[in-house]
mmCIF file of C-alpha atoms in Angstrom:
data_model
loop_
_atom_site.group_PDB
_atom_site.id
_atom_site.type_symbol
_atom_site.label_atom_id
_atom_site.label_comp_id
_atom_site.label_asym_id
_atom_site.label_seq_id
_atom_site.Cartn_x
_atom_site.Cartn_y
_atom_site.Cartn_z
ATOM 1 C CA UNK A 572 7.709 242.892 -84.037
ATOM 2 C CA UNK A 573 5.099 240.418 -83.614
ATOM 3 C CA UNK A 574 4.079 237.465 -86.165
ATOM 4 C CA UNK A 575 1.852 235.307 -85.468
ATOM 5 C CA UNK A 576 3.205 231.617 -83.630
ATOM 6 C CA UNK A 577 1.906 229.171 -86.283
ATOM 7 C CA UNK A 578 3.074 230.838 -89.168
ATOM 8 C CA UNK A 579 6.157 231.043 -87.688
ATOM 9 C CA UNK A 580 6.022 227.866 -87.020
ATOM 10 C CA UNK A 581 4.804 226.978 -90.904
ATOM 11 C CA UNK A 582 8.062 228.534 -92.213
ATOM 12 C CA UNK A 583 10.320 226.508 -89.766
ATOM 13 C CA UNK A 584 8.542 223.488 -91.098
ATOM 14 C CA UNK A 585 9.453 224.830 -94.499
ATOM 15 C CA UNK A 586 13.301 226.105 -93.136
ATOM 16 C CA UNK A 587 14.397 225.144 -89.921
ATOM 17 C CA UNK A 588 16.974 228.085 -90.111
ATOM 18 C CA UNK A 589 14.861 231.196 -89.384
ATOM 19 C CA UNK A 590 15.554 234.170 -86.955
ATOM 20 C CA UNK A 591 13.542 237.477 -86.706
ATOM 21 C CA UNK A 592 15.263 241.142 -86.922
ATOM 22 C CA UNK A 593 13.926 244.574 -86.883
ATOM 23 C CA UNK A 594 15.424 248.015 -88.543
ATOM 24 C CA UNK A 595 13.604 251.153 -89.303
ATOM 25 C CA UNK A 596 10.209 250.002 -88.250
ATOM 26 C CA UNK A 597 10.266 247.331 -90.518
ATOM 27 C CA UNK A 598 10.281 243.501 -89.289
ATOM 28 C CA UNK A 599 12.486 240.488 -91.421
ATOM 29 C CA UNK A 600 12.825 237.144 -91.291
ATOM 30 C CA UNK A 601 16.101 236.365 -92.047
ATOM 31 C CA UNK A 602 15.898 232.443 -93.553
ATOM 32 C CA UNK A 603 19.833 230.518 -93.514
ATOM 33 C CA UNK A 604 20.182 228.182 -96.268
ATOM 34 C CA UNK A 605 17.044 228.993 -98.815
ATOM 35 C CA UNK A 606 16.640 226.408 -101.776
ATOM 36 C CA UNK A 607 15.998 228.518 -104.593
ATOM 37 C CA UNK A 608 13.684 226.909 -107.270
ATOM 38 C CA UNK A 609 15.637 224.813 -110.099
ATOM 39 C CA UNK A 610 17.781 226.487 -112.381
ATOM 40 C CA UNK A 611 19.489 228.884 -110.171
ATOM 41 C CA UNK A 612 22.885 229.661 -109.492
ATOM 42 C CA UNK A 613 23.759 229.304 -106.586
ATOM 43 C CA UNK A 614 20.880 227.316 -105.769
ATOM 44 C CA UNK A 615 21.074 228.158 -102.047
ATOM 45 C CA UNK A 616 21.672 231.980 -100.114
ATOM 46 C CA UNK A 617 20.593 233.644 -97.339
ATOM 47 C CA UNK A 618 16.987 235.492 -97.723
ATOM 48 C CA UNK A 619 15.585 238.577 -95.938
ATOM 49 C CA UNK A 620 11.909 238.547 -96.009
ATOM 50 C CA UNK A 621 10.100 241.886 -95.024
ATOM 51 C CA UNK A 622 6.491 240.735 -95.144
ATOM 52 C CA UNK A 623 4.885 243.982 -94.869
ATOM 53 C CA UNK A 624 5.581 247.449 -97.175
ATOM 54 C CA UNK A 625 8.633 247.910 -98.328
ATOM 55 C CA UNK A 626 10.028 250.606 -100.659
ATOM 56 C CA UNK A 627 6.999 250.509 -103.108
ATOM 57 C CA UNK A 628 5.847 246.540 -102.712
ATOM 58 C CA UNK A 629 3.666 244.913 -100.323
ATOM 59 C CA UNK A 630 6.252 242.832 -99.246
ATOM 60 C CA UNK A 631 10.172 242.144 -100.958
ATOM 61 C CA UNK A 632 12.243 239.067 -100.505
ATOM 62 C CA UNK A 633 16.195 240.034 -100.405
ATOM 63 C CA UNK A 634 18.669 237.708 -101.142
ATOM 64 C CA UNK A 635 22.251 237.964 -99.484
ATOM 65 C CA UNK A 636 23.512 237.979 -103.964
ATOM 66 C CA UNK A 637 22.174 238.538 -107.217
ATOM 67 C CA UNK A 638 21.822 234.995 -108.356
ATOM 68 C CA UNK A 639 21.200 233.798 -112.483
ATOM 69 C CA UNK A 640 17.842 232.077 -112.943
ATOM 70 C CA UNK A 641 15.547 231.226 -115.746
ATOM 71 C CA UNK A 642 12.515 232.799 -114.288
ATOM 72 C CA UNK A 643 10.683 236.156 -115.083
ATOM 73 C CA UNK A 644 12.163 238.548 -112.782
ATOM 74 C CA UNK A 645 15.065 239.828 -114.293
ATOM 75 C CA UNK A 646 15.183 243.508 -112.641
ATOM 76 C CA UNK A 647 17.383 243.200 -110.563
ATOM 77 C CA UNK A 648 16.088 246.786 -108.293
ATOM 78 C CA UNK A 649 17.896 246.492 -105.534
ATOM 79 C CA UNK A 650 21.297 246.009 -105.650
ATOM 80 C CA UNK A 651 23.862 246.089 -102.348
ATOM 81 C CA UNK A 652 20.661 247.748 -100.382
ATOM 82 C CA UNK A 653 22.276 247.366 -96.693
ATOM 83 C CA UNK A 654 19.633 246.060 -94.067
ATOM 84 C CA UNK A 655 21.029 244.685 -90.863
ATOM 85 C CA UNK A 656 24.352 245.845 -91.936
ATOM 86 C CA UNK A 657 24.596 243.761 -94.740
ATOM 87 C CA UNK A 658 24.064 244.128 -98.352
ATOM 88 C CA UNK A 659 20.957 242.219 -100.277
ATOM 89 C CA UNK A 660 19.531 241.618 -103.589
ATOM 90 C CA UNK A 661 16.179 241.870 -104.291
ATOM 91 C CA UNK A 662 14.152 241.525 -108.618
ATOM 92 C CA UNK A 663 11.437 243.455 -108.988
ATOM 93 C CA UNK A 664 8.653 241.164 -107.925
ATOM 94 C CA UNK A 665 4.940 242.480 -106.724
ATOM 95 C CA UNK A 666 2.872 240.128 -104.789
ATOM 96 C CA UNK A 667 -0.821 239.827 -103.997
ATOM 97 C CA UNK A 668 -2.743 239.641 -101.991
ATOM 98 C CA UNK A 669 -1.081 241.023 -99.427
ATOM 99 C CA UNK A 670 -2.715 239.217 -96.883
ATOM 100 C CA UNK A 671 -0.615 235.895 -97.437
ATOM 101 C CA UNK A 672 0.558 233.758 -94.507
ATOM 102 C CA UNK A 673 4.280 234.312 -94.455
ATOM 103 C CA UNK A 674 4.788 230.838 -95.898
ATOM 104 C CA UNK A 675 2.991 232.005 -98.772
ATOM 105 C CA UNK A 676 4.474 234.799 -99.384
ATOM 106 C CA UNK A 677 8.036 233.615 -99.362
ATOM 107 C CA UNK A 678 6.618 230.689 -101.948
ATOM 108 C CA UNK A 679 5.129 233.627 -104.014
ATOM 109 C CA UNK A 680 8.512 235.647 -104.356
ATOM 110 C CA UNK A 681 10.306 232.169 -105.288
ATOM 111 C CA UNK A 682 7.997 232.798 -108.399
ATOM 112 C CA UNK A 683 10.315 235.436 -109.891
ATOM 113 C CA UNK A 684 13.145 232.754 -109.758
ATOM 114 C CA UNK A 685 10.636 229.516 -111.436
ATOM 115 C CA UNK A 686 11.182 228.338 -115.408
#
């Protein structure tokens, strides 16, 4: 599980709090402490990001609880999906391109939770 140094680095800029797992194949970036756009409740969790495919998307963001928000995604898909041994949240949100820097992709999931 490789990403590259300076996007790495771009996210840490973004939140300090960020460690890297692996399950199944797949690679996460775990992020402590997200601020979730205005409006939502909580308006801080723990996030999973799996930048690459993931059951069906080019990328999913997980969050460690369904959370209420005024923004369009409202499917809540995945619901108590364990990864890493614990469960995670995730709307139904697609993405594109899918060749984002990670930074960009996390900002474009934070789109399903924006008034």
């Amino acid at each position: 599980m490789t990403f590259p140094a300076d996007e790495i680095e771009e996210l840490k800029l973004f939140n300090p709090s960020i460690g890297l797992a692996e399950e199944g194949g797949r690679a996460y970036i775990r992020i402590e402490g997200l601020r979730l756009p205005s409006g939502c409740q909580p308006d801080m969790v723990t996030a999973l990001l799996c930048p690459s495919d993931h059951s069906g998307y080019t990328s999913r963001l997980f969050l460690s609880q369904q959370i209420d928000h005024k923004g369009q995604g409202k499917h809540w898909n995945a619901k108590g999906v364990v990864i890493l041994g614990q469960q995670w949240w995730a709307v139904s949100w697609k993405i594109t391109p899918a060749n984002r820097r990670l930074l960009s992709k996390l900002q474009a999931h934070l789109g399903a939770f924006t008034p």
